[in-house]
Coordinates of C-alpha atoms in Angstrom, one line a residue:
M568 CA 26.1 -34.4 -28.3
N569 CA 24.1 -31.3 -29.4
L570 CA 22.5 -29.4 -27.0
P571 CA 19.0 -26.7 -27.9
R572 CA 19.7 -23.5 -28.6
P573 CA 19.3 -21.6 -25.2
L574 CA 16.2 -19.8 -24.9
V575 CA 16.1 -16.8 -24.0
L576 CA 13.1 -15.0 -21.8
F577 CA 13.8 -10.6 -21.9
L578 CA 11.7 -8.4 -19.9
A579 CA 11.2 -5.6 -20.7
F580 CA 9.4 -3.0 -18.1
C581 CA 5.4 -4.0 -18.0
G582 CA 2.1 -1.9 -18.1
G583 CA -0.9 -2.8 -16.6
A584 CA -0.9 -2.4 -12.5
A585 CA 2.8 -1.8 -12.1
I586 CA 2.9 2.0 -12.2
F587 CA 6.4 2.5 -12.1
A588 CA 9.6 0.5 -10.6
T589 CA 11.6 2.2 -8.0
P590 CA 15.6 2.0 -7.6
L591 CA 17.5 1.0 -4.9
V592 CA 20.2 -0.4 -3.1
L593 CA 22.5 -2.7 -5.5
G594 CA 22.8 -3.8 -2.0
A595 CA 23.9 -7.3 -1.1
L596 CA 21.0 -9.6 -0.1
A597 CA 20.9 -12.6 1.4
L598 CA 18.7 -15.5 -1.1
G599 CA 16.4 -17.5 -0.1
V600 CA 17.3 -21.0 -1.5
Q601 CA 14.4 -23.6 -2.1
G602 CA 13.9 -27.9 -2.8
P603 CA 16.3 -30.6 -2.1
A604 CA 19.1 -29.6 -5.0
A605 CA 20.7 -26.0 -3.3
A606 CA 24.5 -24.9 -4.2
A607 CA 26.2 -21.5 -3.6
S608 CA 29.6 -21.8 -6.2
P609 CA 31.7 -19.8 -6.3
S610 CA 30.2 -17.2 -8.6
G611 CA 27.3 -16.1 -7.0
L612 CA 24.5 -18.6 -8.6
V613 CA 22.3 -20.3 -6.5
A614 CA 21.2 -23.7 -7.5
V615 CA 17.6 -24.3 -6.2
S616 CA 15.9 -27.4 -8.6
G617 CA 12.3 -28.9 -6.7
A618 CA 13.2 -31.7 -9.3
P619 CA 15.2 -35.1 -9.0
T620 CA 18.3 -34.8 -11.0
S621 CA 19.2 -38.7 -12.7
D622 CA 17.6 -37.7 -16.2
A623 CA 20.2 -36.0 -18.0
V624 CA 20.1 -32.9 -18.4
L625 CA 18.8 -31.9 -22.5
G626 CA 19.7 -28.0 -22.5
T627 CA 19.2 -24.6 -21.0
I628 CA 16.8 -22.5 -20.4
E629 CA 17.8 -18.7 -19.4
I630 CA 15.3 -16.2 -18.2
N631 CA 16.7 -12.5 -17.7
A632 CA 14.1 -10.7 -15.5
V633 CA 13.5 -6.7 -15.2
D634 CA 10.2 -5.2 -13.5
L635 CA 7.7 -6.5 -13.6
A636 CA 7.5 -9.2 -16.5
F637 CA 8.2 -11.6 -18.6
K638 CA 8.5 -11.3 -22.1
P639 CA 7.5 -13.5 -23.8
P640 CA 5.1 -14.4 -21.8
T641 CA 5.4 -18.2 -23.7
I642 CA 8.9 -20.1 -24.6
E643 CA 9.2 -23.0 -26.6
V644 CA 11.5 -26.5 -26.0
K645 CA 11.8 -29.6 -28.6
Q646 CA 10.8 -32.0 -26.6
A647 CA 10.3 -32.7 -23.1
G648 CA 12.9 -33.6 -20.2
R649 CA 15.3 -32.2 -18.0
Y650 CA 16.5 -28.7 -18.6
T651 CA 18.8 -26.0 -16.8
V652 CA 17.4 -22.9 -15.9
M653 CA 19.5 -20.2 -15.5
F654 CA 17.6 -16.6 -13.8
T655 CA 19.6 -13.6 -14.2
N656 CA 17.5 -10.2 -12.5
G657 CA 18.1 -7.4 -14.1
G658 CA 15.2 -5.4 -12.0
A659 CA 15.4 -3.0 -9.4
L660 CA 13.5 -5.4 -7.3
A661 CA 14.3 -9.1 -5.9
H662 CA 12.3 -11.9 -8.0
D663 CA 12.1 -15.3 -8.3
V664 CA 11.2 -17.8 -11.0
T665 CA 8.4 -20.1 -9.4
F666 CA 7.3 -23.3 -12.1
A667 CA 4.1 -24.8 -10.9
D668 CA 6.1 -27.3 -10.2
G669 CA 7.1 -25.6 -7.3
T670 CA 11.1 -24.9 -8.0
K671 CA 11.2 -22.1 -7.5
I672 CA 15.4 -19.8 -8.1
L673 CA 15.3 -16.5 -6.3
A674 CA 17.2 -13.8 -7.5
A675 CA 17.4 -9.8 -6.0
A676 CA 17.7 -7.0 -7.9
G677 CA 21.6 -7.4 -10.1
A678 CA 22.5 -10.7 -8.8
K679 CA 21.6 -14.6 -10.7
G680 CA 19.9 -17.8 -9.0
Q681 CA 20.2 -21.0 -11.4
G682 CA 18.6 -24.5 -11.0
E683 CA 16.6 -27.4 -12.5
V684 CA 13.7 -28.4 -14.0
V685 CA 11.8 -31.0 -15.4
I686 CA 9.5 -29.4 -18.4
P687 CA 7.2 -32.3 -18.6
A688 CA 4.6 -32.7 -22.4
G689 CA 1.9 -30.9 -21.6
G690 CA 4.2 -28.3 -20.8
L691 CA 5.2 -26.0 -17.5
T692 CA 3.8 -22.5 -16.4
F693 CA 5.9 -20.1 -14.0
I694 CA 5.8 -17.1 -12.3
C695 CA 7.3 -14.3 -10.1
S696 CA 5.6 -15.7 -6.7
V697 CA 7.1 -11.9 -4.7
P698 CA 2.9 -10.5 -3.9
G699 CA 1.6 -9.1 -6.5
H700 CA 3.9 -10.0 -9.2
E701 CA 2.4 -12.2 -11.5
A702 CA -0.3 -10.4 -10.9
A703 CA 1.4 -6.8 -12.3
G704 CA 2.7 -9.4 -15.8
M705 CA 5.5 -11.5 -13.6
K706 CA 3.9 -15.0 -15.9
G707 CA 5.3 -16.9 -18.4
T708 CA 4.5 -20.7 -20.2
V709 CA 7.0 -22.8 -20.9
T710 CA 5.1 -25.7 -23.6
V711 CA 6.4 -28.3 -26.0
A712 CA 7.0 -28.9 -29.2
G713 CA 4.2 -26.0 -29.5
A714 CA 2.0 -28.7 -27.4
P715 CA -0.5 -26.5 -24.8
A716 CA 0.8 -25.8 -21.2
S717 CA -0.9 -27.9 -19.0
G718 CA 0.6 -27.1 -15.5
S719 CA -1.2 -24.1 -13.0
A720 CA 1.8 -22.0 -11.1
A721 CA 1.7 -22.8 -7.6
P722 CA -1.2 -20.1 -5.1
T723 CA 0.6 -16.7 -4.7
G724 CA -2.2 -15.5 -3.0
S725 CA -4.6 -13.2 -5.3
A726 CA -8.4 -14.3 -4.3
A727 CA -10.4 -16.4 -6.8
A728 CA -14.2 -15.7 -5.2
T729 CA -15.3 -13.4 -2.7
I730 CA -14.1 -13.5 0.8
G731 CA -16.1 -14.7 3.5
P732 CA -16.4 -13.7 7.4
N733 CA -14.0 -15.8 9.8
P734 CA -15.4 -15.8 13.5
S735 CA -12.1 -16.8 15.1
A736 CA -10.3 -13.2 13.3
P737 CA -9.6 -11.0 16.0
A738 CA -11.1 -8.4 17.2
Y739 CA -9.7 -5.0 15.6
V740 CA -8.0 -2.4 17.9
P741 CA -9.3 0.7 17.0
R742 CA -7.5 3.4 16.2
D743 CA -7.2 7.0 17.7
P744 CA -9.1 9.6 15.7
A745 CA -7.2 12.9 17.8
A746 CA -5.2 14.3 15.0
P747 CA -1.4 14.5 16.0
A748 CA 0.5 17.0 18.2
L749 CA 2.8 19.7 15.8
A750 CA 5.7 18.5 17.3
S751 CA 8.2 20.2 18.8
G752 CA 11.2 22.2 17.6
T753 CA 12.1 23.0 13.8
V754 CA 14.0 19.7 12.8
H755 CA 12.2 16.8 13.4
D756 CA 14.2 13.2 12.8
I757 CA 11.5 10.8 12.7
E758 CA 12.4 6.4 12.7
M759 CA 9.9 4.9 10.0
K760 CA 10.3 0.6 10.3
M761 CA 8.2 -1.2 8.0
S762 CA 6.5 -4.0 9.2
E763 CA 5.1 -7.3 7.3
R764 CA 1.8 -8.5 9.7
L765 CA -2.1 -9.8 10.1
M766 CA -3.8 -6.9 11.1
T767 CA -8.0 -7.4 11.3
V768 CA -8.7 -4.6 8.8
A769 CA -12.8 -5.0 9.6
A770 CA -15.0 -7.5 12.1
G771 CA -14.2 -10.9 10.8
Y772 CA -11.6 -10.3 8.3
E773 CA -7.6 -10.5 8.6
Q774 CA -5.3 -9.7 6.7
L775 CA -0.5 -9.8 6.0
V776 CA 0.0 -6.0 5.4
W777 CA 2.5 -4.2 4.8
T778 CA 2.9 -1.1 7.2
F779 CA 5.6 1.3 8.0
A780 CA 5.8 1.6 12.2
D781 CA 3.1 -1.6 12.7
Q782 CA 0.1 0.8 11.8
V783 CA -2.0 1.5 9.2
P784 CA -2.4 3.9 8.0
G785 CA 1.2 4.8 9.7
P786 CA 1.9 7.2 11.9
M787 CA 0.1 11.1 11.5
I788 CA 2.8 13.2 10.9
R789 CA 2.5 17.5 12.1
V790 CA 5.0 20.2 11.5
R791 CA 5.2 24.3 10.1
V792 CA 6.4 25.5 7.1
G793 CA 10.3 26.3 7.1
D794 CA 11.2 22.7 9.1
T795 CA 13.6 19.7 8.9
V796 CA 11.9 16.2 8.3
R797 CA 14.6 13.2 8.4
I798 CA 12.7 10.4 8.3
H799 CA 15.6 6.7 9.1
L800 CA 13.3 5.0 7.0
I801 CA 14.0 0.7 8.1
N802 CA 13.6 -2.6 6.2
P803 CA 13.9 -4.8 8.5
A804 CA 15.3 -8.6 7.5
T805 CA 13.0 -10.2 9.2
N806 CA 11.8 -8.7 5.9
T807 CA 10.7 -10.5 3.2
M808 CA 9.3 -7.4 0.8
G809 CA 11.2 -4.6 -1.1
H810 CA 10.2 -1.6 0.6
S811 CA 10.3 2.8 0.0
I812 CA 8.4 5.9 0.7
D813 CA 7.9 8.9 -1.0
F814 CA 6.1 12.2 1.0
H815 CA 4.1 14.2 -1.2
A816 CA 5.0 17.1 1.4
S817 CA 8.8 16.5 -0.1
M818 CA 10.8 18.1 -3.0
V819 CA 13.1 15.1 -3.8
A820 CA 14.4 13.5 -6.4
W821 CA 12.5 10.6 -6.8
N822 CA 15.4 7.7 -7.6
D823 CA 17.5 9.4 -4.9
E824 CA 15.2 10.0 -1.6
M825 CA 12.1 6.8 -2.9
R826 CA 14.1 4.5 -3.2
T827 CA 13.2 0.6 -2.8
I828 CA 15.5 -0.9 0.8
N829 CA 15.9 -4.4 0.1
P830 CA 15.3 -6.2 3.7
G831 CA 18.4 -5.5 5.6
E832 CA 19.0 -2.2 4.4
E833 CA 17.7 1.6 5.7
L834 CA 18.0 4.8 4.0
V835 CA 17.5 8.3 5.5
Y836 CA 14.7 10.2 3.7
E837 CA 15.3 14.3 4.1
Y838 CA 13.4 17.5 3.3
K839 CA 12.6 20.6 4.2
A840 CA 8.3 21.9 4.3
N841 CA 8.0 24.5 2.1
Y842 CA 4.5 24.8 1.3
A843 CA 1.2 24.3 4.1
G844 CA -1.3 21.7 3.1
V845 CA -2.5 18.1 4.0
F846 CA -0.1 15.8 2.2
M847 CA 0.2 11.7 1.7
Y848 CA 3.1 9.8 2.4
H849 CA 3.4 6.1 1.1
C850 CA 5.8 3.4 -0.6
G851 CA 6.7 3.9 -4.2
T852 CA 8.0 0.3 -4.6
A853 CA 6.3 -1.6 -8.0
P854 CA 3.6 -2.7 -7.7
T855 CA 3.2 1.0 -6.2
L856 CA -0.7 0.5 -6.7
H857 CA -0.4 -2.9 -4.5
H858 CA 2.2 -1.6 -1.6
I859 CA -0.8 1.3 -0.9
A860 CA -3.6 -1.1 -1.4
N861 CA -2.1 -3.5 1.2
G862 CA -1.5 -0.8 4.2
M863 CA 1.6 1.4 3.0
Y864 CA 0.7 5.0 2.7
G865 CA -0.1 8.3 6.4
M866 CA -0.9 10.7 6.6
I867 CA 1.5 14.7 7.0
I868 CA -0.3 17.6 7.7
V869 CA 2.2 21.2 6.9
E870 CA 1.0 23.8 9.3
P871 CA 1.5 27.4 7.9
K872 CA 4.7 29.1 9.1
E873 CA 2.3 31.4 11.7
G874 CA 0.8 28.0 12.6
L875 CA -3.7 27.7 12.1
P876 CA -5.7 28.5 14.6
K877 CA -6.8 27.9 17.7
V878 CA -9.9 25.5 17.6
D879 CA -11.9 22.9 20.5
K880 CA -10.7 19.8 19.5
E881 CA -8.9 18.7 16.5
F882 CA -9.1 14.8 14.8
A883 CA -7.7 13.5 11.5
F884 CA -9.5 10.5 9.1
V885 CA -7.5 8.6 6.4
Q886 CA -9.5 6.9 4.0
S887 CA -8.2 4.6 2.0
E888 CA -9.2 0.7 0.9
W889 CA -9.1 -2.8 1.3
Y890 CA -9.4 -5.1 -1.7
L891 CA -9.5 -8.2 -0.2
G892 CA -6.6 -11.6 -0.3
P893 CA -7.4 -14.6 1.0
Q894 CA -7.8 -14.4 5.1
G895 CA -4.7 -13.8 6.4
Q896 CA -3.0 -13.6 3.2
V897 CA -1.9 -9.8 1.1
T898 CA -5.0 -8.6 0.1
D899 CA -5.7 -8.8 -4.4
L900 CA -4.4 -6.7 -7.1
T901 CA -5.9 -8.0 -9.9
K902 CA -8.7 -6.5 -7.8
A903 CA -7.1 -3.4 -6.9
A904 CA -6.2 -2.8 -10.8
A905 CA -9.4 -3.6 -12.0
G906 CA -11.2 -0.5 -15.1
A907 CA -13.1 0.0 -12.7
P908 CA -12.5 -0.4 -9.3
S909 CA -15.2 -2.6 -6.7
P910 CA -13.1 -1.7 -3.4
D911 CA -14.5 -5.4 -0.1
F912 CA -14.0 -2.1 1.6
V913 CA -13.8 2.0 2.7
V914 CA -12.6 3.1 5.5
F915 CA -11.5 5.9 7.8
N916 CA -7.8 5.4 9.7
G917 CA -8.1 1.8 8.7
I918 CA -10.6 0.1 9.9
A919 CA -14.3 -0.7 8.4
N920 CA -16.9 1.1 10.7
Q921 CA -14.8 1.5 14.1
Y922 CA -16.3 5.0 14.4
K923 CA -19.7 3.6 14.1
D924 CA -18.9 1.6 17.0
N925 CA -16.6 3.8 18.9
P926 CA -18.7 7.3 18.6
I927 CA -16.1 10.4 19.0
P928 CA -16.6 12.5 22.0
V929 CA -17.5 16.2 21.2
K930 CA -19.8 19.0 22.4
V931 CA -22.7 21.0 21.3
G932 CA -20.9 24.4 19.8
E933 CA -17.3 23.7 20.4
T934 CA -15.5 24.4 17.0
V935 CA -13.8 21.0 15.5
R936 CA -11.5 20.7 13.3
V937 CA -10.5 17.4 10.5
F938 CA -7.8 16.7 9.0
V939 CA -9.0 14.8 6.4
L940 CA -6.6 12.2 3.3
N941 CA -8.0 10.4 0.4
A942 CA -5.2 7.9 0.5
G943 CA -7.3 5.9 -1.8
P944 CA -5.5 4.5 -3.6
N945 CA -8.7 4.5 -7.2
V946 CA -11.5 5.4 -5.4
D947 CA -12.5 9.3 -4.6
S948 CA -14.1 10.1 -1.8
S949 CA -16.9 13.0 -1.3
F950 CA -16.6 13.7 2.9
H951 CA -19.4 15.1 4.9
V952 CA -21.0 15.6 8.0
V953 CA -24.1 14.4 8.8
G954 CA -26.2 17.4 10.1
T955 CA -23.3 19.7 9.9
I956 CA -22.4 22.7 7.7
F957 CA -18.8 22.9 7.3
H958 CA -18.0 26.6 7.4
D959 CA -13.9 26.7 7.2
V960 CA -12.5 24.9 4.4
I961 CA -8.5 25.2 2.9
K962 CA -8.4 21.8 -0.1
E963 CA -5.1 22.0 -1.8
G964 CA -4.7 25.7 -0.4
I965 CA -7.7 27.2 -1.7
H966 CA -9.1 28.1 1.7
L967 CA -12.7 29.3 2.0
A968 CA -13.6 31.5 5.0
E969 CA -15.8 31.2 7.5
G970 CA -17.6 35.3 7.8
N971 CA -16.9 35.3 3.6
A972 CA -19.0 37.6 1.6
G973 CA -22.1 36.3 1.3
N974 CA -21.9 33.5 4.0
W975 CA -21.7 30.3 1.9
G976 CA -20.7 26.8 3.4
V977 CA -19.9 23.7 2.9
Q978 CA -21.8 20.4 2.3
A979 CA -19.2 17.4 1.3
V980 CA -15.3 18.4 0.1
D981 CA -14.6 16.4 -3.1
L982 CA -11.1 14.7 -2.3
S983 CA -9.4 12.2 -4.9
P984 CA -7.1 10.0 -4.5
A985 CA -4.2 12.4 -2.9
Q986 CA -5.8 15.1 -2.0
G987 CA -5.9 16.7 1.5
A988 CA -8.2 19.4 3.2
I989 CA -8.4 20.9 6.5
I990 CA -12.5 20.7 7.4
E991 CA -14.0 22.9 10.4
M992 CA -17.4 22.2 11.9
R993 CA -19.8 23.5 14.6
F994 CA -23.1 20.7 16.4
A995 CA -25.9 22.6 17.0
E996 CA -27.4 20.5 18.9
D997 CA -26.9 16.7 21.4
G998 CA -27.4 14.3 19.0
L999 CA -25.3 12.4 17.0
Y1000 CA -23.9 13.2 13.2
P1001 CA -22.7 10.1 10.8
I1002 CA -19.3 11.0 8.8
V1003 CA -19.4 10.2 5.5
T1004 CA -18.6 9.6 1.8
H1005 CA -21.1 10.6 0.5
A1006 CA -20.9 8.0 -1.8
F1007 CA -23.0 5.4 -0.3
N1008 CA -22.4 2.6 -2.3
F1009 CA -18.4 3.5 0.0
A1010 CA -21.0 4.3 3.5
S1011 CA -22.1 1.5 3.1
R1012 CA -18.3 -0.9 3.0
G1013 CA -17.0 0.7 6.8
A1014 CA -16.1 4.6 5.6
L1015 CA -19.0 4.9 8.7
G1016 CA -18.3 7.1 11.1
L1017 CA -20.2 8.9 14.7
F1018 CA -20.2 11.9 15.8
K1019 CA -21.1 11.9 19.7
A1020 CA -22.7 15.5 20.3
G1021 CA -23.6 16.2 24.3
D1022 CA -25.6 13.4 25.6
G1023 CA -25.6 12.4 21.5
G1024 CA -29.6 12.9 21.4
P1025 CA -32.8 10.6 21.7
P1026 CA -32.2 6.3 21.7
I1027 CA -32.4 5.0 18.1
P1028 CA -35.6 3.4 17.1
G1029 CA -35.1 -0.5 18.1
S1030 CA -31.5 0.5 19.4
H1031 CA -31.1 -0.6 23.6

């Protein structure tokens, strides 16, 4: 019998929402199998089919993958019917090809998968169902003799409509705003186990977040210039995604310590903290935008070698954004990738309005130091505390010191994504002092907290 010429789908590195694809350890990855006909061959192929196997196979469709797209997006077969699908993943991340009829073929980085699919007369769409990969460009269509496809891909969690609150969502767990203590010693061994779990990010809104050490933001770390930081990064086998970590405080090769590790793998990321500042760390696995938007970011403070002057109280705030997906699912990469970003929530320390609901107590006249990081991933911050003036500010290494000639002060500190600052202030009288980003369209979306100085001052009219 004459078989049609194999159809080959080459995948090129894509743009769009993907920023860059991180290399990973090409170790063995357990491949999931779905569908009624699945078998492993001695060659390591995994056959997966969601379709019956009684019809004759008309030919072979070969699909090759490289992070993060299928290219070209459309392939054509001469007639409807059953085809063998050979799926080769030449990328650095685990991928699958999921057809609209439910057939899914999975392959780890550098591995292959095999299955069968029935292409109807109207054609069939396919995607990579790994969260974020479809939105980053991994989608395509098989057509028959040029006819448009009628199949639609299986749901992947992208929110097509505004997400409403769920009264049954668990209450959020407030994050202590106190700044971390300086780590003792000069060598710091820190275990960072990554997790994928549900988290309430605002009252009534629960998302399936990806985390460092089960927290969003990740743990806040504090060291001094000259210290050695040794991160033991663990991606448990129970996770579904490859992840990585990128410390902006480090000077290391991107394709070494920052490489992606798959579930069941570990990595040691070691560096010497050579420069002082408030630095970001985050997951750099492609699409990087999605991993940050879904919770994988944190703050590390590197003090000068001589340390920072003592103050009365210290707090730490990480500003970030949530682009909501459906309740209980991952955030929406399509929303996050928009050219004019419009986050559902902009927050301090991961949760909308948590310090408005739980004001932070301070004393009148005491010196308060705040470490601030804008983790983004997209919008700028204009950090401002209503009712006071910042008398000492170190922003990205530039210092406006108290007592400067002219007695200059600062009303707001502008921070683009991945920029940080150390800010000091005092409160002149009892009362409430709002913490905001002065981009007020975002302050009204969750970036609002309160310092409560003394007894909090007179009651707000209309409050109880």
